[in-house]
Every structure is written in C-alpha cells, then in structure tokens.
GROMACS .gro file of C-alpha atoms in nm:
model
  472
    1MET     CA    1   0.001   0.000   0.000
    2LEU     CA    2   0.284   0.238   0.080
    3ARG     CA    3   0.444   0.165  -0.259
    4ALA     CA    4   0.111   0.227  -0.435
    5ALA     CA    5   0.069   0.557  -0.251
    6ALA     CA    6   0.424   0.661  -0.345
    7ALA     CA    7   0.355   0.572  -0.709
    8THR     CA    8   0.034   0.777  -0.696
    9ARG     CA    9   0.226   1.075  -0.557
   10ARG     CA   10   0.492   1.037  -0.826
   11GLY     CA   11   0.232   1.024  -1.104
   12PRO     CA   12   0.166   1.398  -1.141
   13ALA     CA   13   0.539   1.477  -1.116
   14ALA     CA   14   0.622   1.220  -1.384
   15ALA     CA   15   0.344   1.352  -1.606
   16ALA     CA   16   0.472   1.707  -1.562
   17GLY     CA   17   0.823   1.591  -1.651
   18ARG     CA   18   0.696   1.425  -1.966
   19MET     CA   19   0.507   1.741  -2.061
   20GLU     CA   20   0.825   1.950  -2.015
   21GLU     CA   21   1.022   1.705  -2.232
   22GLU     CA   22   0.757   1.723  -2.506
   23GLU     CA   23   0.760   2.103  -2.492
   24GLU     CA   24   1.140   2.102  -2.522
   25GLU     CA   25   1.115   1.866  -2.822
   26ASP     CA   26   0.853   2.090  -2.985
   27GLY     CA   27   1.074   2.392  -2.921
   28GLY     CA   28   1.370   2.204  -3.067
   29ARG     CA   29   1.172   2.119  -3.377
   30GLY     CA   30   1.070   2.484  -3.412
   31ASP     CA   31   1.430   2.600  -3.377
   32ALA     CA   32   1.534   2.335  -3.630
   33GLY     CA   33   1.272   2.457  -3.875
   34ARG     CA   34   1.391   2.815  -3.842
   35SER     CA   35   1.754   2.702  -3.880
   36THR     CA   36   1.665   2.499  -4.192
   37ALA     CA   37   1.493   2.803  -4.343
   38ALA     CA   38   1.797   3.019  -4.263
   39SER     CA   39   2.029   2.767  -4.428
   40GLY     CA   40   1.805   2.755  -4.733
   41ARG     CA   41   1.807   3.136  -4.769
   42PHE     CA   42   2.184   3.144  -4.721
   43VAL     CA   43   2.245   2.880  -4.987
   44ARG     CA   44   2.013   3.046  -5.240
   45CYS     CA   45   2.195   3.376  -5.188
   46LEU     CA   46   2.524   3.202  -5.261
   47TYR     CA   47   2.375   3.071  -5.586
   48ALA     CA   48   2.312   3.435  -5.679
   49VAL     CA   49   2.672   3.524  -5.586
   50GLY     CA   50   2.803   3.255  -5.820
   51PHE     CA   51   2.573   3.366  -6.102
   52LEU     CA   52   2.672   3.734  -6.075
   53ASP     CA   53   3.043   3.648  -6.054
   54LEU     CA   54   3.061   3.455  -6.381
   55PHE     CA   55   2.805   3.680  -6.551
   56GLY     CA   56   3.028   3.982  -6.494
   57VAL     CA   57   3.351   3.803  -6.586
   58SER     CA   58   3.212   3.647  -6.906
   59MET     CA   59   3.099   3.992  -7.025
   60VAL     CA   60   3.462   4.110  -7.038
   61VAL     CA   61   3.690   3.808  -7.094
   62PRO     CA   62   3.591   3.733  -7.460
   63LEU     CA   63   3.665   4.098  -7.552
   64MET     CA   64   4.006   4.130  -7.387
   65ASN     CA   65   4.217   3.999  -7.676
   66LEU     CA   66   4.054   4.242  -7.917
   67HIS     CA   67   4.108   4.531  -7.674
   68ILE     CA   68   4.477   4.463  -7.605
   69LYS     CA   69   4.544   4.433  -7.979
   70SER     CA   70   4.367   4.765  -8.033
   71LEU     CA   71   4.615   4.914  -7.784
   72GLY     CA   72   4.901   4.810  -8.013
   73ALA     CA   73   5.021   4.495  -7.835
   74SER     CA   74   5.167   4.212  -8.038
   75HIS     CA   75   5.042   3.854  -8.016
   76THR     CA   76   5.346   3.766  -7.804
   77VAL     CA   77   5.281   4.043  -7.551
   78ALA     CA   78   4.913   3.949  -7.532
   79GLY     CA   79   5.012   3.588  -7.469
   80ILE     CA   80   5.261   3.687  -7.199
   81ILE     CA   81   4.999   3.894  -7.013
   82GLY     CA   82   4.750   3.608  -7.040
   83SER     CA   83   5.008   3.363  -6.903
   84LEU     CA   84   5.093   3.605  -6.620
   85TYR     CA   85   4.730   3.596  -6.509
   86GLY     CA   86   4.731   3.215  -6.512
   87ILE     CA   87   5.052   3.197  -6.312
   88MET     CA   88   4.915   3.436  -6.047
   89GLN     CA   89   4.601   3.222  -6.022
   90LEU     CA   90   4.815   2.910  -5.989
   91PHE     CA   91   5.004   3.035  -5.683
   92SER     CA   92   4.738   3.252  -5.520
   93SER     CA   93   4.446   3.006  -5.514
   94THR     CA   94   4.605   2.786  -5.245
   95PHE     CA   95   4.708   3.084  -5.028
   96VAL     CA   96   4.372   3.260  -5.056
   97GLY     CA   97   4.180   2.938  -4.986
   98CYS     CA   98   4.391   2.871  -4.677
   99TRP     CA   99   4.356   3.234  -4.569
  100SER     CA  100   3.977   3.196  -4.582
  101ASP     CA  101   4.007   2.905  -4.335
  102ILE     CA  102   4.193   3.135  -4.094
  103VAL     CA  103   4.009   3.468  -4.109
  104GLY     CA  104   3.665   3.331  -4.198
  105ARG     CA  105   3.463   3.309  -4.519
  106ARG     CA  106   3.284   3.641  -4.482
  107TYR     CA  107   3.587   3.868  -4.469
  108SER     CA  108   3.790   3.673  -4.725
  109LEU     CA  109   3.496   3.661  -4.968
  110LEU     CA  110   3.436   4.034  -4.935
  111ALA     CA  111   3.805   4.112  -4.981
  112CYS     CA  112   3.828   3.898  -5.295
  113ILE     CA  113   3.514   4.052  -5.452
  114LEU     CA  114   3.612   4.412  -5.377
  115LEU     CA  115   3.971   4.373  -5.500
  116SER     CA  116   3.845   4.200  -5.815
  117ALA     CA  117   3.609   4.494  -5.869
  118LEU     CA  118   3.911   4.723  -5.839
  119GLY     CA  119   4.089   4.522  -6.109
  120TYR     CA  120   3.796   4.550  -6.351
  121PHE     CA  121   3.764   4.921  -6.275
  122LEU     CA  122   4.132   4.965  -6.368
  123LEU     CA  123   4.065   4.762  -6.680
  124GLY     CA  124   3.797   5.014  -6.774
  125THR     CA  125   4.060   5.290  -6.760
  126SER     CA  126   4.335   5.098  -6.943
  127THR     CA  127   4.439   5.313  -7.239
  128THR     CA  128   4.788   5.160  -7.262
  129VAL     CA  129   4.926   4.806  -7.256
  130PHE     CA  130   5.099   4.878  -6.924
  131LEU     CA  131   4.773   4.981  -6.755
  132PHE     CA  132   4.606   4.674  -6.902
  133ALA     CA  133   4.874   4.451  -6.746
  134ILE     CA  134   4.845   4.632  -6.411
  135SER     CA  135   4.467   4.579  -6.407
  136ARG     CA  136   4.514   4.202  -6.430
  137VAL     CA  137   4.722   4.184  -6.111
  138PRO     CA  138   4.446   4.224  -5.845
  139VAL     CA  139   4.216   3.999  -6.045
  140GLY     CA  140   4.484   3.735  -6.090
  141ILE     CA  141   4.559   3.728  -5.717
  142PHE     CA  142   4.211   3.766  -5.565
  143LYS     CA  143   3.962   3.634  -5.820
  144HIS     CA  144   3.868   3.328  -5.611
  145THR     CA  145   3.505   3.409  -5.535
  146LEU     CA  146   3.377   3.073  -5.656
  147SER     CA  147   3.630   2.867  -5.456
  148ILE     CA  148   3.551   3.047  -5.128
  149SER     CA  149   3.176   3.024  -5.197
  150LYS     CA  150   3.211   2.647  -5.246
  151ALA     CA  151   3.408   2.623  -4.920
  152LEU     CA  152   3.127   2.813  -4.746
  153LEU     CA  153   2.865   2.580  -4.895
  154SER     CA  154   3.070   2.285  -4.772
  155ASP     CA  155   3.061   2.437  -4.421
  156LEU     CA  156   2.685   2.479  -4.431
  157VAL     CA  157   2.550   2.149  -4.562
  158SER     CA  158   2.592   1.781  -4.481
  159GLU     CA  159   2.809   1.541  -4.677
  160ARG     CA  160   2.506   1.374  -4.832
  161ASP     CA  161   2.369   1.707  -4.957
  162ARG     CA  162   2.701   1.850  -5.069
  163PRO     CA  163   2.706   1.710  -5.429
  164LEU     CA  164   2.349   1.832  -5.484
  165VAL     CA  165   2.423   2.182  -5.353
  166MET     CA  166   2.756   2.205  -5.542
  167GLY     CA  167   2.583   2.093  -5.860
  168ARG     CA  168   2.318   2.361  -5.830
  169PHE     CA  169   2.581   2.622  -5.753
  170ASN     CA  170   2.778   2.522  -6.065
  171ALA     CA  171   2.457   2.533  -6.269
  172ALA     CA  172   2.374   2.884  -6.149
  173SER     CA  173   2.730   2.998  -6.226
  174SER     CA  174   2.716   2.839  -6.572
  175VAL     CA  175   2.396   3.026  -6.653
  176GLY     CA  176   2.583   3.350  -6.583
  177PHE     CA  177   2.870   3.233  -6.805
  178ILE     CA  178   2.626   3.163  -7.089
  179LEU     CA  179   2.442   3.497  -7.067
  180GLY     CA  180   2.746   3.720  -7.006
  181PRO     CA  181   2.905   3.702  -7.354
  182VAL     CA  182   2.572   3.791  -7.515
  183VAL     CA  183   2.538   4.109  -7.307
  184GLY     CA  184   2.907   4.192  -7.348
  185GLY     CA  185   2.886   4.151  -7.726
  186TYR     CA  186   2.587   4.386  -7.741
  187LEU     CA  187   2.761   4.651  -7.527
  188THR     CA  188   3.074   4.634  -7.741
  189GLU     CA  189   2.878   4.765  -8.037
  190LEU     CA  190   2.834   5.095  -7.852
  191GLU     CA  191   3.090   5.376  -7.854
  192ASP     CA  192   3.374   5.295  -7.611
  193GLY     CA  193   3.195   4.966  -7.560
  194PHE     CA  194   3.482   4.780  -7.394
  195TYR     CA  195   3.532   5.051  -7.131
  196GLN     CA  196   3.160   5.061  -7.055
  197THR     CA  197   3.151   4.682  -7.028
  198SER     CA  198   3.445   4.684  -6.785
  199PHE     CA  199   3.281   4.948  -6.565
  200ILE     CA  200   2.953   4.753  -6.565
  201CYS     CA  201   3.149   4.439  -6.466
  202ALA     CA  202   3.307   4.632  -6.175
  203CYS     CA  203   2.962   4.750  -6.068
  204ILE     CA  204   2.834   4.392  -6.077
  205PHE     CA  205   3.116   4.290  -5.845
  206LEU     CA  206   3.026   4.576  -5.610
  207LEU     CA  207   2.665   4.456  -5.616
  208ASN     CA  208   2.792   4.108  -5.535
  209ALA     CA  209   2.990   4.247  -5.240
  210GLY     CA  210   2.675   4.415  -5.110
  211LEU     CA  211   2.486   4.086  -5.139
  212VAL     CA  212   2.756   3.904  -4.943
  213TRP     CA  213   2.755   4.176  -4.676
  214MET     CA  214   2.378   4.149  -4.636
  215LEU     CA  215   2.375   3.768  -4.609
  216PRO     CA  216   2.213   3.650  -4.281
  217TRP     CA  217   2.546   3.561  -4.117
  218SER     CA  218   2.428   3.613  -3.757
  219GLU     CA  219   2.107   3.419  -3.816
  220GLU     CA  220   2.304   3.139  -3.974
  221ASN     CA  221   2.554   3.126  -3.689
  222THR     CA  222   2.271   3.107  -3.436
  223GLY     CA  223   2.109   2.822  -3.623
  224ASN     CA  224   2.438   2.636  -3.651
  225ARG     CA  225   2.506   2.662  -3.278
  226LYS     CA  226   2.160   2.522  -3.205
  227HIS     CA  227   2.234   2.229  -3.433
  228GLN     CA  228   2.563   2.160  -3.262
  229GLY     CA  229   2.420   2.204  -2.914
  230GLY     CA  230   2.228   1.877  -2.927
  231ASN     CA  231   1.970   1.886  -3.201
  232LYS     CA  232   2.062   1.551  -3.350
  233GLY     CA  233   1.727   1.477  -3.506
  234THR     CA  234   1.726   1.730  -3.785
  235ASP     CA  235   1.932   1.822  -4.090
  236SER     CA  236   2.037   2.169  -4.200
  237PHE     CA  237   1.927   2.126  -4.558
  238SER     CA  238   1.756   1.792  -4.632
  239ALA     CA  239   1.528   1.574  -4.422
  240LYS     CA  240   1.682   1.262  -4.578
  241ALA     CA  241   2.044   1.342  -4.493
  242ASN     CA  242   2.236   1.158  -4.228
  243HIS     CA  243   2.257   1.456  -3.990
  244ASP     CA  244   2.637   1.472  -4.024
  245LEU     CA  245   2.669   1.849  -4.040
  246HIS     CA  246   2.996   2.022  -4.119
  247LEU     CA  247   2.968   2.369  -3.977
  248LYS     CA  248   3.331   2.444  -3.898
  249SER     CA  249   3.346   2.794  -4.039
  250ALA     CA  250   3.018   2.917  -3.899
  251SER     CA  251   3.060   2.772  -3.550
  252ASN     CA  252   3.408   2.916  -3.518
  253GLY     CA  253   3.310   3.266  -3.622
  254ALA     CA  254   3.453   3.424  -3.309
  255MET     CA  255   3.789   3.255  -3.366
  256ALA     CA  256   3.789   3.375  -3.727
  257ARG     CA  257   3.725   3.734  -3.617
  258ASP     CA  258   4.015   3.710  -3.374
  259SER     CA  259   4.239   3.574  -3.652
  260LEU     CA  260   4.139   3.864  -3.875
  261PHE     CA  261   4.312   4.110  -3.645
  262GLN     CA  262   4.625   3.900  -3.596
  263SER     CA  263   4.959   4.019  -3.727
  264PRO     CA  264   4.993   3.959  -4.104
  265TRP     CA  265   5.312   3.763  -4.033
  266ILE     CA  266   5.122   3.531  -3.799
  267GLN     CA  267   4.855   3.480  -4.065
  268VAL     CA  268   5.120   3.405  -4.328
  269ALA     CA  269   5.292   3.156  -4.097
  270THR     CA  270   4.959   2.983  -4.029
  271VAL     CA  271   4.884   2.968  -4.400
  272LEU     CA  272   5.222   2.810  -4.474
  273LYS     CA  273   5.174   2.560  -4.195
  274ARG     CA  274   4.837   2.454  -4.333
  275ILE     CA  275   4.972   2.425  -4.687
  276LYS     CA  276   5.256   2.207  -4.555
  277GLY     CA  277   4.997   1.988  -4.388
  278ILE     CA  278   4.818   1.938  -4.719
  279ALA     CA  279   5.148   1.867  -4.898
  280CYS     CA  280   5.244   1.604  -4.639
  281SER     CA  281   4.903   1.434  -4.635
  282ASP     CA  282   4.801   1.124  -4.830
  283LEU     CA  283   4.596   1.314  -5.087
  284TRP     CA  284   4.834   1.304  -5.384
  285ASP     CA  285   4.626   1.048  -5.575
  286ILE     CA  286   4.308   1.259  -5.562
  287PHE     CA  287   4.485   1.567  -5.692
  288LEU     CA  288   4.661   1.359  -5.957
  289VAL     CA  289   4.324   1.224  -6.076
  290ARG     CA  290   4.193   1.580  -6.092
  291LEU     CA  291   4.498   1.693  -6.291
  292LEU     CA  292   4.476   1.405  -6.540
  293MET     CA  293   4.103   1.445  -6.601
  294SER     CA  294   4.136   1.823  -6.633
  295VAL     CA  295   4.409   1.791  -6.896
  296ALA     CA  296   4.211   1.522  -7.080
  297ILE     CA  297   3.903   1.748  -7.108
  298LEU     CA  298   4.115   2.052  -7.200
  299LEU     CA  299   4.281   1.848  -7.477
  300TYR     CA  300   3.935   1.758  -7.610
  301TYR     CA  301   3.842   2.127  -7.641
  302SER     CA  302   4.189   2.258  -7.734
  303ASN     CA  303   4.153   2.227  -8.112
  304PHE     CA  304   3.781   2.161  -8.132
  305SER     CA  305   3.689   2.416  -8.400
  306LEU     CA  306   4.001   2.354  -8.608
  307ALA     CA  307   3.965   1.976  -8.596
  308LEU     CA  308   3.597   1.988  -8.698
  309GLU     CA  309   3.687   2.209  -8.993
  310GLU     CA  310   3.974   1.983  -9.105
  311ARG     CA  311   3.792   1.652  -9.049
  312PHE     CA  312   3.437   1.732  -9.156
  313GLY     CA  313   3.453   2.069  -9.332
  314VAL     CA  314   3.238   2.232  -9.065
  315LYS     CA  315   3.253   2.609  -9.022
  316PRO     CA  316   3.363   2.758  -8.685
  317LEU     CA  317   3.011   2.898  -8.636
  318PHE     CA  318   2.873   2.545  -8.608
  319ALA     CA  319   3.145   2.458  -8.356
  320GLY     CA  320   3.043   2.760  -8.152
  321TYR     CA  321   2.680   2.653  -8.153
  322LEU     CA  322   2.783   2.301  -8.049
  323MET     CA  323   2.988   2.432  -7.755
  324SER     CA  324   2.697   2.655  -7.644
  325TYR     CA  325   2.468   2.351  -7.667
  326SER     CA  326   2.709   2.155  -7.445
  327SER     CA  327   2.722   2.441  -7.192
  328ALA     CA  328   2.343   2.445  -7.168
  329LEU     CA  329   2.341   2.067  -7.111
  330GLY     CA  330   2.602   2.117  -6.839
  331VAL     CA  331   2.357   2.341  -6.653
  332LEU     CA  332   2.094   2.066  -6.677
  333ALA     CA  333   2.346   1.809  -6.552
  334GLY     CA  334   2.414   2.021  -6.243
  335CYS     CA  335   2.044   2.020  -6.160
  336LEU     CA  336   2.023   1.641  -6.199
  337LEU     CA  337   2.295   1.562  -5.943
  338GLY     CA  338   2.036   1.511  -5.668
  339PRO     CA  339   1.857   1.214  -5.834
  340ILE     CA  340   2.192   1.074  -5.950
  341THR     CA  341   2.344   1.074  -5.601
  342ARG     CA  342   2.031   0.912  -5.459
  343PHE     CA  343   2.047   0.643  -5.728
  344TYR     CA  344   2.411   0.570  -5.631
  345GLN     CA  345   2.317   0.583  -5.259
  346HIS     CA  346   2.547   0.884  -5.209
  347ASN     CA  347   2.860   0.687  -5.309
  348THR     CA  348   3.068   0.967  -5.459
  349TYR     CA  349   3.353   0.736  -5.554
  350ARG     CA  350   3.132   0.519  -5.775
  351ILE     CA  351   2.978   0.825  -5.942
  352LEU     CA  352   3.324   0.969  -6.012
  353LEU     CA  353   3.458   0.638  -6.144
  354HIS     CA  354   3.162   0.582  -6.375
  355SER     CA  355   3.155   0.944  -6.497
  356SER     CA  356   3.531   0.935  -6.567
  357THR     CA  357   3.492   0.605  -6.756
  358LEU     CA  358   3.209   0.757  -6.960
  359THR     CA  359   3.420   1.068  -7.029
  360CYS     CA  360   3.710   0.854  -7.150
  361THR     CA  361   3.478   0.653  -7.378
  362LEU     CA  362   3.315   0.964  -7.522
  363ILE     CA  363   3.650   1.133  -7.598
  364LEU     CA  364   3.756   0.812  -7.772
  365LEU     CA  365   3.429   0.817  -7.971
  366TYR     CA  366   3.500   1.177  -8.074
  367ALA     CA  367   3.858   1.098  -8.173
  368SER     CA  368   3.744   0.808  -8.395
  369ALA     CA  369   3.420   0.971  -8.523
  370LEU     CA  370   3.343   0.913  -8.890
  371SER     CA  371   3.056   1.162  -8.913
  372ILE     CA  372   2.948   1.486  -8.753
  373TRP     CA  373   2.654   1.308  -8.588
  374MET     CA  374   2.893   1.098  -8.379
  375VAL     CA  375   3.058   1.425  -8.267
  376ILE     CA  376   2.718   1.568  -8.166
  377LEU     CA  377   2.638   1.245  -7.978
  378SER     CA  378   2.968   1.249  -7.788
  379SER     CA  379   2.931   1.622  -7.707
  380THR     CA  380   2.582   1.564  -7.570
  381PHE     CA  381   2.677   1.301  -7.315
  382LEU     CA  382   3.019   1.453  -7.246
  383ALA     CA  383   2.847   1.765  -7.110
  384PHE     CA  384   2.681   1.547  -6.846
  385SER     CA  385   2.983   1.331  -6.758
  386THR     CA  386   3.229   1.622  -6.720
  387THR     CA  387   2.990   1.832  -6.508
  388ILE     CA  388   2.918   1.540  -6.277
  389GLY     CA  389   3.286   1.444  -6.258
  390ARG     CA  390   3.398   1.797  -6.164
  391THR     CA  391   3.147   1.814  -5.882
  392CYS     CA  392   3.230   1.465  -5.753
  393ILE     CA  393   3.608   1.518  -5.744
  394ILE     CA  394   3.555   1.826  -5.525
  395ASP     CA  395   3.323   1.631  -5.297
  396LEU     CA  396   3.575   1.347  -5.272
  397GLU     CA  397   3.855   1.590  -5.182
  398LEU     CA  398   3.646   1.732  -4.897
  399THR     CA  399   3.524   1.392  -4.780
  400ILE     CA  400   3.867   1.226  -4.759
  401GLY     CA  401   4.069   1.536  -4.671
  402GLY     CA  402   3.828   1.651  -4.401
  403ASN     CA  403   3.609   1.958  -4.386
  404GLU     CA  404   3.835   2.132  -4.132
  405ALA     CA  405   4.043   2.287  -4.412
  406SER     CA  406   3.791   2.306  -4.694
  407GLY     CA  407   3.923   2.639  -4.820
  408THR     CA  408   4.277   2.506  -4.838
  409LEU     CA  409   4.169   2.187  -5.013
  410LEU     CA  410   3.963   2.374  -5.271
  411GLY     CA  411   4.250   2.620  -5.323
  412VAL     CA  412   4.498   2.340  -5.385
  413GLY     CA  413   4.251   2.177  -5.623
  414GLN     CA  414   4.216   2.502  -5.813
  415SER     CA  415   4.594   2.527  -5.836
  416VAL     CA  416   4.606   2.175  -5.979
  417THR     CA  417   4.351   2.273  -6.243
  418SER     CA  418   4.561   2.582  -6.323
  419VAL     CA  419   4.860   2.354  -6.385
  420GLY     CA  420   4.641   2.161  -6.628
  421ARG     CA  421   4.555   2.483  -6.812
  422ILE     CA  422   4.925   2.559  -6.848
  423VAL     CA  423   5.026   2.206  -6.958
  424ALA     CA  424   4.734   2.128  -7.192
  425PRO     CA  425   4.813   2.384  -7.470
  426LEU     CA  426   5.171   2.257  -7.489
  427LEU     CA  427   5.063   1.893  -7.513
  428SER     CA  428   4.792   1.986  -7.764
  429GLY     CA  429   5.042   2.162  -7.989
  430ILE     CA  430   5.278   1.864  -7.988
  431ALA     CA  431   4.996   1.615  -8.052
  432GLN     CA  432   4.855   1.821  -8.341
  433GLU     CA  433   5.187   1.782  -8.523
  434PHE     CA  434   5.090   1.418  -8.581
  435SER     CA  435   4.714   1.437  -8.643
  436PRO     CA  436   4.405   1.654  -8.581
  437CYS     CA  437   4.286   1.363  -8.364
  438GLY     CA  438   4.610   1.370  -8.163
  439PRO     CA  439   4.496   1.589  -7.867
  440PRO     CA  440   4.177   1.392  -7.788
  441SER     CA  441   4.363   1.061  -7.837
  442LEU     CA  442   4.622   1.175  -7.582
  443GLY     CA  443   4.332   1.279  -7.355
  444VAL     CA  444   4.195   0.924  -7.372
  445GLY     CA  445   4.529   0.791  -7.246
  446LEU     CA  446   4.542   1.036  -6.955
  447ALA     CA  447   4.182   0.957  -6.858
  448LEU     CA  448   4.266   0.585  -6.857
  449VAL     CA  449   4.555   0.649  -6.619
  450ALA     CA  450   4.320   0.842  -6.388
  451ILE     CA  451   4.073   0.553  -6.391
  452LEU     CA  452   4.350   0.306  -6.304
  453ILE     CA  453   4.461   0.526  -6.012
  454MET     CA  454   4.104   0.538  -5.879
  455ASN     CA  455   4.076   0.159  -5.903
  456ALA     CA  456   4.410   0.112  -5.729
  457ASN     CA  457   4.298   0.329  -5.435
  458LYS     CA  458   3.941   0.202  -5.420
  459GLN     CA  459   3.966   0.096  -5.056
  460LYS     CA  460   4.063   0.444  -4.937
  461TYR     CA  461   3.790   0.615  -5.136
  462CYS     CA  462   3.518   0.377  -5.014
  463SER     CA  463   3.622   0.386  -4.646
  464HIS     CA  464   3.534   0.761  -4.614
  465GLY     CA  465   3.792   0.790  -4.339
  466ASN     CA  466   3.947   1.132  -4.309
  467VAL     CA  467   4.311   1.165  -4.400
  468LYS     CA  468   4.430   1.382  -4.116
  469LEU     CA  469   4.672   1.657  -4.204
  470LYS     CA  470   5.010   1.686  -4.039
  471ASN     CA  471   4.921   2.006  -3.853
  472GLN     CA  472   4.600   1.868  -3.701
   0.00000   0.00000   0.00000
C-alpha cells in the first residue's frame, strides 16, 4: 500500500516531466525549422553570388584579346599577359583558400570581390598596354570568389547534400557564363563599348559584395550553434540526410574574427603551416586524378573548331553553336545531381569512377568519329559526364581530406586545375603535329591512367575515413 501511494504521488510529477520534455522537443523542432529556413536562404543567396560572378567576368573576358590588340600589343605580348594571369592564379588560389580558413569566409569573400572589382575598374581605364597589365594583377591574385563560396557551402550542408548543392551552384554559375558574352557583345557595339563593359562588370562585383555583406550571417551562426548544441534529429538542408553536419566555419566565427586582427606575419605563418599539412598528407592520388582528367578534357576542347573544320569541313560557327549547346546541357546536368546521387546511394567514388569512364569513352568516340553526328552524340553526353565528374572530385577531396580545411583543399585543387591549363596547350600543340585527332587521343590515355589510379585506391575512397593533415 505504501508503494502504491508513493507511485500515486509520483504520477503527477512524472506527467509534468513528460510534458516538459515534449515542450522542449517541440521547441527544438521549431528551432530546427527556423535554422533549416535560414540555411536555405543562405544557400540560395550564394547561388546568386556565383551567377553574378561569372556573368560579370564572361561579359569582359571574350573581348580582352581584341582590346589589347587595339592598344598596339603584339600577339606575343598578349600571350605573356594572359600567361601572367594564369601563373598568379596558380600560386594565389592555395594561399587565398587557406587564408579563408583562418580569417573566416565572410571577410575573405568580401576582400576577394572588392579587389576583383578594383581590377575591372582599372581595366575600364586601361588606355595603354601597361595599364592593361596592371589591371590584371588584383584579379589574378584575388579572383577566387567561386572557390571560397564552395568552401562556405561545404561548411553549411551535410556530406550527403554536398554534391546536390555544389551541382546547383555550378549550374547557377554556368547560366551567368552563358548569358554574359551575349550582353558583353551587345555593349561592345556601342561607342567605347569595352570601357563601358568593364565598368559595368566592376559595378556587378560591387553589387555582389553588397549581397555578401547582407547575407544572414548572424542568423546562420545562431542556427548552426543550435544544431551543434544537441539537435541531432534534424538536418540543415535535407530531411533525408544523415545529420552529419559540417559547420566548422560558422561555429568558429569568433575565432575567425580574432584571426582577422592578428599580425599579417602570424597569418602568413599559419597559412604556410596549413599548406605544408596538405602537402604532407596522403591526398596526392586525388589531386593527380583531378589533374589528369582536367588535362584530358582541355585536350578535347583545345583544337575543337580547327579539328571539326579539317575533319568534316564544318565552319567555326557550327562549332560555336555546339559548344553553347554543351554548356546548356552542363547546366541541366548540375540540376540532376540530386537524383543521381540518390540512385548511387550517395557513393561519390562510384559516381566519379563511372563518370570518368564515360568521359574517357566519349572522348575516344569523338577521336574516332566518322561523321558529324557521332561528334554531336559524344558532345551531348560529355556535357553530363564532365559536369558530374567535376562536382564529384571536389566532394571526394572534402570527404577524404576533411572539412576542417575546406578552403585550403579547394584552393589546392584550383591550383592543380591551373597547372592543367598551363600544360594542356603545350601537349595539344605537340599532338597536333601528328594528327588533328592527336589531342583527344592523348586525352583518352590520360583519362585511362586516372581511372587506373582510382581503381588502385578504391579501398581508401570507399572507407570515407578522413586523412588527417600533419598540422592537425
């Protein structure tokens, strides 16, 4: 009887406790919903940042060769200035990406956008070859908006959602790259068209900086802290994800602000230490695969118009239409990454292996094509395989290398791609001495080597274990 009376007395208290727990759970679900909405707004704003970035750049870049020649520069001088820009991108991408890990994405992204705007403003005032070369310096060093934006997206979403979000970001950026040349070509027809186009590009970058400044950073940080504080039942972006959130940058915002005001020498030392950690880590095979596939694709496009004209008698205008058609399909491929990753059960390695194998096969089909219809067929599917492959190699870098240094990893990856852009024209020129089909045939061989490397390291890719860096 005493035990029954005690149980009766405990009944209301237990019921009250259960009610409090249910209220806390309801409150947690409400906070999770608000955090999910904040993440969604943040990600959509970054899509707009990527679109505006490539829209502004693609307005100006196709017109630059014509402008520098109108200033009296020779082909050699124009080539040297173009190579100088590529070399600056090669060395600066790793440093800027690592710097964004130290000072935070917000400040590094704003600095890169504003300094790039300065470069395009100087380009709009370039009346001599020297001023033209000077205007390329800030752009060559700080034009890494897309890399830092991808690092920020990697901080905000889970591993399972990352390929989908990266694919949509690439699709939004590609739309800007498709529309930009059309607007730039129209503006060039006006008086002083190049200068007006450059000033408009600088204004677009200033608009982009304003958009980044107005992003809901504080709201996002609050939501991220709530997720880390014990809300294990929700996802920041997708209800089907595995709740493995990577919110390193946002949760360490206070540390990033402290790092921002450190001595520049301390920041440089930290950057060098992080880069050394990447160099000493077991990631060489992933970057080698990225380099080989990049060179293979660049070799495919290196003499595309000339080869079509020599092999099939097709005019360059048709080649231009075919490349625009492929770019549009690439946008569609970026939007289809969600269903593709679900079909592969979020196994990025398998997607990358299959897309690389398809890319190799399609380049071989193009190299051995007997009719223009085989070229159109290979271009159609190649747009899908290359877009999916580029997104998956970035995701694999972040998955195996760890999300703690996403900016550094993406910066190193961008440097690897820059090496490919430097090497590919040289290899293409040598291969064209033998045959118009030489560059794509060489690309097939490089893609096969990349596939063999992926097969040889299959166990590491499938284990999803982080390769810890030396400085961690």
